[in-house]
Amino acid sequence: MRRPHTPGMTTLTAPRTAAPPFGRTAAAMITPFTADGALDPDGAQQLATRLVDDGGCDALVLSGTTGESPTTSDTEKETLLRAVAEAVGDRARIIAGVGTSDTRHTVSLARDAERAGAHGLLVVTPYYSRPTQEAVGHHLRTVADATGLPVMLYDIPGRTGTALSARTLLRLAAHPRIVAVKDCGYDPLKTAKVLAATDLAYYAGCDEQILPLRALGGAGCVSTVANAAPRAVRAVLDAYDAGDTAAATRRQLALVPLIEAVTGGEAPGTVTTKALLQHLGLPAGPVRGPLLAADAELTSRLVDALRTTLDRTADADTGVPAGVPG
């Protein structure tokens, strides 16, 4: 049961592990396209099956930032969701990104997602118009009221221009269907305050925060690098949950080269992830404009980073420091 609280007040308690309403290891899945740029539902099913059955992901987030949601149509979003739900919906939670800068449009996408078989919704704060906190809260409650699906709020002010304040999060936590947060806010104090005062399940939306947030009581992650290295991502949480914090630390640090290469800022995560998947022979296809594909030099660096991370993960599994013969 969600603990009551007074808006604007924070009741500090010991950190605890939140219940995982959307699984524990979620991949922020890319949206595969064919060579001519059309949606590739068959490729999406193949990739989803790999991530779930081979990669150990227990949830997939579709049509998020990594999934190129700004440049896919409503029809494409629904087609993608139906294809993935058909492929893996019986063994993984499927969360549909429905956030837009228009409340009416977001409500429409949320209802479409519910009909198409989504298990939950990812709703980003409205972007560009930079609404007040009161307006943001009204928008998110309106979307949550529109369906019977549980909602994961998406706090990513670096892209939207509007952060969810602690006060707004505390108020939204009282809504029966707002159950989780994808945290890309880079504000650990705010995160700790909300974790301490609510039952919201927090998911690290930035891969470098997977272990720190789990240690604080987070539920898991929504990972971009999981597209290419899902087992390495899951290994961090597996070790921590088994009580081996030293191994969890080694595994998180092993991810650093790949995290830096994929999300470190040289190119958007969609671009870098698709370049890696194409190199691995997995469904990906081109990116849509205004994004531009990774060039050969960047792709080479990405492949080297993936190789380094996988080598270090193997060393972490044996307890041997990277680069030291076992």
Short mmCIF file of C-alpha atoms in Angstrom, two decimals:
data_model
loop_
_atom_site.label_atom_id
_atom_site.label_comp_id
_atom_site.label_asym_id
_atom_site.label_seq_id
_atom_site.Cartn_x
_atom_site.Cartn_y
_atom_site.Cartn_z
CA MET A 1 0.00 0.00 0.00
CA ARG A 2 1.25 3.46 -0.86
CA ARG A 3 2.20 5.36 2.28
CA PRO A 4 0.34 8.62 2.85
CA HIS A 5 2.27 11.85 2.90
CA THR A 6 1.66 15.56 3.13
CA PRO A 7 2.36 17.41 -0.14
CA GLY A 8 5.63 19.25 0.11
CA MET A 9 6.73 17.27 3.17
CA THR A 10 9.27 14.44 3.10
CA THR A 11 9.22 11.69 5.70
CA LEU A 12 12.70 10.15 5.83
CA THR A 13 12.90 6.41 6.33
CA ALA A 14 15.54 3.80 5.69
CA PRO A 15 16.04 3.02 1.98
CA ARG A 16 14.39 -0.16 0.79
CA THR A 17 14.13 -2.13 -2.41
CA ALA A 18 11.00 -1.11 -4.28
CA ALA A 19 8.70 -3.70 -5.79
CA PRO A 20 9.43 -4.02 -9.53
CA PRO A 21 6.15 -3.38 -11.35
CA PHE A 22 7.92 -3.30 -14.72
CA GLY A 23 10.45 -6.04 -14.23
CA ARG A 24 14.01 -5.39 -13.16
CA THR A 25 16.19 -5.36 -16.30
CA ALA A 26 14.40 -3.45 -19.04
CA ALA A 27 15.96 -2.66 -22.40
CA ALA A 28 15.14 0.69 -23.98
CA MET A 29 14.72 -1.05 -27.33
CA ILE A 30 15.61 0.56 -30.63
CA THR A 31 12.98 0.57 -33.38
CA PRO A 32 14.30 -1.52 -36.29
CA PHE A 33 13.80 -0.17 -39.80
CA THR A 34 14.32 -1.80 -43.18
CA ALA A 35 17.08 -0.62 -45.48
CA ASP A 36 14.70 1.88 -47.10
CA GLY A 37 13.67 3.33 -43.73
CA ALA A 38 10.30 1.60 -43.25
CA LEU A 39 9.27 0.00 -39.97
CA ASP A 40 10.57 -3.58 -39.65
CA PRO A 41 8.10 -5.52 -37.45
CA ASP A 42 9.79 -8.86 -38.17
CA GLY A 43 13.15 -7.42 -37.13
CA ALA A 44 11.55 -6.01 -33.98
CA GLN A 45 10.26 -9.46 -33.08
CA GLN A 46 13.69 -11.00 -33.66
CA LEU A 47 15.44 -8.38 -31.55
CA ALA A 48 12.85 -8.57 -28.77
CA THR A 49 13.18 -12.35 -28.64
CA ARG A 50 16.95 -12.09 -28.39
CA LEU A 51 16.78 -9.51 -25.61
CA VAL A 52 14.29 -11.53 -23.56
CA ASP A 53 15.21 -15.16 -24.23
CA ASP A 54 18.97 -14.84 -24.74
CA GLY A 55 19.69 -11.56 -22.97
CA GLY A 56 17.70 -12.08 -19.79
CA CYS A 57 15.66 -8.87 -20.02
CA ASP A 58 12.33 -9.15 -18.23
CA ALA A 59 10.93 -5.94 -19.72
CA LEU A 60 11.16 -3.90 -22.91
CA VAL A 61 10.44 -0.21 -23.34
CA LEU A 62 9.23 0.63 -26.83
CA SER A 63 8.97 4.01 -28.55
CA GLY A 64 11.13 5.83 -26.04
CA THR A 65 14.07 8.10 -26.75
CA THR A 66 16.21 5.24 -28.06
CA GLY A 67 13.22 4.00 -30.05
CA GLU A 68 13.05 7.20 -32.14
CA SER A 69 9.57 8.08 -30.93
CA PRO A 70 9.69 11.65 -32.33
CA THR A 71 9.99 10.34 -35.89
CA THR A 72 7.66 7.33 -35.86
CA SER A 73 3.99 7.70 -36.66
CA ASP A 74 1.12 6.68 -34.39
CA THR A 75 0.38 3.77 -36.71
CA GLU A 76 4.00 2.62 -36.62
CA LYS A 77 4.05 2.79 -32.83
CA GLU A 78 0.97 0.59 -32.62
CA THR A 79 2.28 -1.87 -35.22
CA LEU A 80 5.61 -2.13 -33.35
CA LEU A 81 3.85 -2.70 -30.04
CA ARG A 82 1.58 -5.42 -31.42
CA ALA A 83 4.51 -7.21 -33.04
CA VAL A 84 6.66 -7.20 -29.90
CA ALA A 85 3.75 -8.13 -27.63
CA GLU A 86 3.00 -11.08 -29.90
CA ALA A 87 6.65 -12.21 -29.79
CA VAL A 88 7.48 -11.87 -26.08
CA GLY A 89 4.50 -10.40 -24.27
CA ASP A 90 3.85 -13.65 -22.43
CA ARG A 91 7.29 -13.59 -20.76
CA ALA A 92 8.30 -9.93 -20.47
CA ARG A 93 6.62 -6.70 -19.48
CA ILE A 94 6.03 -4.44 -22.49
CA ILE A 95 6.03 -0.72 -21.71
CA ALA A 96 4.87 1.65 -24.44
CA GLY A 97 6.30 5.15 -24.70
CA VAL A 98 3.37 7.48 -25.30
CA GLY A 99 4.71 10.87 -24.21
CA THR A 100 4.30 13.90 -26.45
CA SER A 101 4.11 17.65 -25.95
CA ASP A 102 0.31 17.53 -26.46
CA THR A 103 -1.95 16.16 -23.72
CA ARG A 104 -4.71 15.10 -26.13
CA HIS A 105 -2.25 13.30 -28.37
CA THR A 106 -0.63 11.55 -25.41
CA VAL A 107 -4.02 10.36 -24.14
CA SER A 108 -4.83 9.02 -27.61
CA LEU A 109 -1.51 7.13 -27.79
CA ALA A 110 -2.07 5.74 -24.29
CA ARG A 111 -5.46 4.34 -25.25
CA ASP A 112 -4.03 2.91 -28.47
CA ALA A 113 -1.26 1.22 -26.46
CA GLU A 114 -3.75 -0.31 -24.04
CA ARG A 115 -5.75 -1.79 -26.91
CA ALA A 116 -2.56 -3.07 -28.58
CA GLY A 117 -1.49 -5.10 -25.55
CA ALA A 118 0.93 -2.93 -23.58
CA HIS A 119 1.46 -3.83 -19.94
CA GLY A 120 2.31 -0.27 -18.96
CA LEU A 121 2.99 3.25 -20.20
CA LEU A 122 6.12 5.42 -20.21
CA VAL A 123 5.06 9.07 -20.08
CA VAL A 124 7.65 11.82 -20.46
CA THR A 125 7.08 15.34 -19.21
CA PRO A 126 5.78 17.58 -22.01
CA TYR A 127 8.66 19.14 -23.91
CA TYR A 128 9.41 22.41 -25.67
CA SER A 129 6.48 24.39 -24.21
CA ARG A 130 8.05 24.14 -20.71
CA PRO A 131 4.82 24.03 -18.66
CA THR A 132 4.71 24.90 -14.97
CA GLN A 133 4.91 22.16 -12.36
CA GLU A 134 1.15 22.46 -11.83
CA ALA A 135 0.58 22.00 -15.56
CA VAL A 136 2.99 19.06 -15.74
CA GLY A 137 1.18 17.34 -12.88
CA HIS A 138 -2.19 17.94 -14.53
CA HIS A 139 -0.89 16.51 -17.82
CA LEU A 140 0.48 13.35 -16.19
CA ARG A 141 -2.62 12.73 -14.07
CA THR A 142 -4.81 13.18 -17.14
CA VAL A 143 -2.85 10.51 -19.01
CA ALA A 144 -2.90 8.18 -16.00
CA ASP A 145 -6.67 8.61 -15.76
CA ALA A 146 -7.17 7.72 -19.44
CA THR A 147 -6.44 3.97 -19.20
CA GLY A 148 -6.25 1.17 -16.68
CA LEU A 149 -2.52 0.67 -17.26
CA PRO A 150 0.22 1.42 -14.72
CA VAL A 151 2.39 4.43 -15.55
CA MET A 152 6.14 5.00 -15.41
CA LEU A 153 6.95 8.71 -15.33
CA TYR A 154 9.96 9.76 -17.41
CA ASP A 155 12.06 12.48 -15.79
CA ILE A 156 14.66 13.65 -18.32
CA PRO A 157 15.01 17.44 -18.13
CA GLY A 158 18.10 17.45 -20.35
CA ARG A 159 15.82 16.65 -23.29
CA THR A 160 12.47 18.11 -22.24
CA GLY A 161 13.60 21.33 -20.57
CA THR A 162 11.33 20.59 -17.59
CA ALA A 163 12.29 18.51 -14.57
CA LEU A 164 9.77 16.85 -12.30
CA SER A 165 10.24 18.53 -8.92
CA ALA A 166 10.28 16.50 -5.71
CA ARG A 167 7.04 18.20 -4.67
CA THR A 168 5.34 17.21 -7.95
CA LEU A 169 6.58 13.63 -7.67
CA LEU A 170 5.29 13.38 -4.11
CA ARG A 171 1.87 14.50 -5.25
CA LEU A 172 1.80 12.24 -8.31
CA ALA A 173 2.73 9.25 -6.15
CA ALA A 174 -0.76 9.38 -4.66
CA HIS A 175 -2.29 8.41 -8.02
CA PRO A 176 -3.15 4.69 -7.97
CA ARG A 177 -1.77 4.05 -11.47
CA ILE A 178 1.42 6.13 -11.25
CA VAL A 179 3.78 3.50 -9.90
CA ALA A 180 7.29 4.14 -11.23
CA VAL A 181 9.85 6.67 -12.44
CA LYS A 182 12.47 6.35 -15.15
CA ASP A 183 15.13 8.56 -13.62
CA CYS A 184 17.36 10.57 -15.94
CA GLY A 185 17.29 13.65 -13.76
CA TYR A 186 20.86 13.49 -12.42
CA ASP A 187 19.55 14.77 -9.08
CA PRO A 188 20.36 12.12 -6.45
CA LEU A 189 19.06 14.23 -3.58
CA LYS A 190 15.64 14.56 -5.22
CA THR A 191 15.62 10.85 -6.00
CA ALA A 192 16.46 9.95 -2.41
CA LYS A 193 13.76 12.24 -1.03
CA VAL A 194 11.08 10.66 -3.21
CA LEU A 195 12.27 7.12 -2.57
CA ALA A 196 12.18 7.78 1.17
CA ALA A 197 8.67 9.21 1.15
CA THR A 198 6.78 7.12 -1.44
CA ASP A 199 6.44 3.63 -2.84
CA LEU A 200 7.34 4.71 -6.37
CA ALA A 201 9.60 2.18 -8.09
CA TYR A 202 12.67 3.96 -9.44
CA TYR A 203 14.44 2.73 -12.57
CA ALA A 204 17.85 4.02 -13.62
CA GLY A 205 17.41 5.55 -17.05
CA CYS A 206 21.14 6.28 -17.34
CA ASP A 207 23.34 3.20 -17.43
CA GLU A 208 26.05 4.67 -15.21
CA GLN A 209 23.44 4.92 -12.45
CA ILE A 210 22.30 1.27 -12.42
CA LEU A 211 24.20 0.17 -9.33
CA PRO A 212 24.06 3.47 -7.39
CA LEU A 213 20.29 3.65 -7.73
CA ARG A 214 19.80 -0.03 -6.88
CA ALA A 215 21.85 0.46 -3.73
CA LEU A 216 19.59 3.37 -2.79
CA GLY A 217 16.48 1.23 -3.13
CA GLY A 218 15.73 1.43 -6.84
CA ALA A 219 13.83 -1.29 -8.67
CA GLY A 220 16.11 -1.78 -11.66
CA CYS A 221 17.01 -0.09 -14.92
CA VAL A 222 15.77 0.94 -18.33
CA SER A 223 19.00 0.46 -20.24
CA THR A 224 20.15 1.65 -23.64
CA VAL A 225 23.35 -0.43 -23.67
CA ALA A 226 21.25 -3.53 -22.97
CA ASN A 227 20.39 -3.55 -26.67
CA ALA A 228 23.95 -4.72 -27.37
CA ALA A 229 25.02 -6.27 -24.03
CA PRO A 230 21.90 -7.31 -22.12
CA ARG A 231 23.55 -9.99 -19.98
CA ALA A 232 26.32 -7.65 -18.88
CA VAL A 233 23.69 -5.18 -17.70
CA ARG A 234 21.65 -7.81 -15.90
CA ALA A 235 24.81 -9.15 -14.25
CA VAL A 236 25.16 -5.95 -12.20
CA LEU A 237 21.73 -6.39 -10.65
CA ASP A 238 22.12 -10.16 -10.26
CA ALA A 239 25.29 -9.72 -8.22
CA TYR A 240 23.86 -6.98 -6.04
CA ASP A 241 20.67 -8.90 -5.36
CA ALA A 242 22.72 -11.97 -4.45
CA GLY A 243 24.45 -9.89 -1.79
CA ASP A 244 27.82 -9.76 -3.57
CA THR A 245 28.34 -6.02 -3.68
CA ALA A 246 32.00 -6.36 -4.67
CA ALA A 247 31.03 -8.35 -7.76
CA ALA A 248 28.26 -5.87 -8.53
CA THR A 249 30.81 -3.06 -8.42
CA ARG A 250 33.20 -4.92 -10.73
CA ARG A 251 30.40 -5.55 -13.19
CA GLN A 252 29.21 -1.93 -13.13
CA LEU A 253 32.75 -0.71 -13.74
CA ALA A 254 33.14 -3.23 -16.55
CA LEU A 255 30.26 -1.48 -18.32
CA VAL A 256 31.96 1.92 -18.27
CA PRO A 257 33.72 1.72 -21.69
CA LEU A 258 30.47 0.73 -23.41
CA ILE A 259 28.36 3.26 -21.53
CA GLU A 260 30.78 6.04 -22.41
CA ALA A 261 30.91 5.04 -26.07
CA VAL A 262 27.15 4.59 -26.47
CA THR A 263 25.77 7.43 -24.34
CA GLY A 264 28.79 9.66 -23.67
CA GLY A 265 27.67 12.38 -26.02
CA GLU A 266 29.62 11.91 -29.26
CA ALA A 267 26.37 10.88 -30.94
CA PRO A 268 22.88 10.14 -29.63
CA GLY A 269 22.32 6.69 -28.12
CA THR A 270 20.02 5.69 -30.96
CA VAL A 271 22.78 6.31 -33.48
CA THR A 272 25.46 4.47 -31.53
CA THR A 273 23.23 1.56 -30.60
CA LYS A 274 22.04 0.99 -34.14
CA ALA A 275 25.64 1.08 -35.39
CA LEU A 276 26.59 -1.63 -32.87
CA LEU A 277 23.60 -3.82 -33.69
CA GLN A 278 24.29 -3.54 -37.40
CA HIS A 279 27.89 -4.62 -36.76
CA LEU A 280 26.58 -7.61 -34.79
CA GLY A 281 24.24 -8.57 -37.63
CA LEU A 282 21.13 -7.86 -35.58
CA PRO A 283 17.97 -6.05 -36.76
CA ALA A 284 18.46 -2.31 -36.62
CA GLY A 285 18.45 -0.53 -39.96
CA PRO A 286 19.10 3.16 -40.51
CA VAL A 287 18.22 6.05 -38.23
CA ARG A 288 15.68 8.61 -39.33
CA GLY A 289 16.49 12.25 -39.92
CA PRO A 290 17.43 14.55 -38.38
CA LEU A 291 19.73 11.87 -36.94
CA LEU A 292 22.70 10.77 -39.06
CA ALA A 293 24.25 7.32 -39.08
CA ALA A 294 27.54 6.66 -37.31
CA ASP A 295 30.58 6.80 -39.59
CA ALA A 296 33.17 4.04 -39.85
CA GLU A 297 35.51 5.62 -37.28
CA LEU A 298 32.81 5.93 -34.63
CA THR A 299 31.56 2.42 -35.34
CA SER A 300 35.06 1.06 -34.87
CA ARG A 301 35.33 2.78 -31.47
CA LEU A 302 31.95 1.39 -30.47
CA VAL A 303 32.95 -2.14 -31.40
CA ASP A 304 36.20 -1.80 -29.44
CA ALA A 305 34.25 -0.53 -26.41
CA LEU A 306 31.83 -3.45 -26.60
CA ARG A 307 34.72 -5.92 -26.79
CA THR A 308 36.44 -4.28 -23.82
CA THR A 309 33.28 -4.33 -21.73
CA LEU A 310 32.56 -7.98 -22.49
CA ASP A 311 36.16 -8.91 -21.63
CA ARG A 312 35.98 -6.98 -18.37
CA THR A 313 32.62 -8.52 -17.54
CA ALA A 314 34.13 -11.98 -17.97
CA ASP A 315 36.98 -10.98 -15.65
CA ALA A 316 34.47 -9.58 -13.15
CA ASP A 317 32.61 -12.87 -13.15
CA THR A 318 35.78 -14.67 -12.06
CA GLY A 319 36.83 -11.99 -9.60
CA VAL A 320 40.02 -11.31 -11.56
CA PRO A 321 40.78 -7.62 -12.27
CA ALA A 322 40.56 -6.69 -15.94
CA GLY A 323 43.79 -7.32 -17.78
CA VAL A 324 45.20 -9.72 -15.16
CA PRO A 325 45.63 -13.35 -16.36
CA GLY A 326 43.45 -15.77 -14.40
#
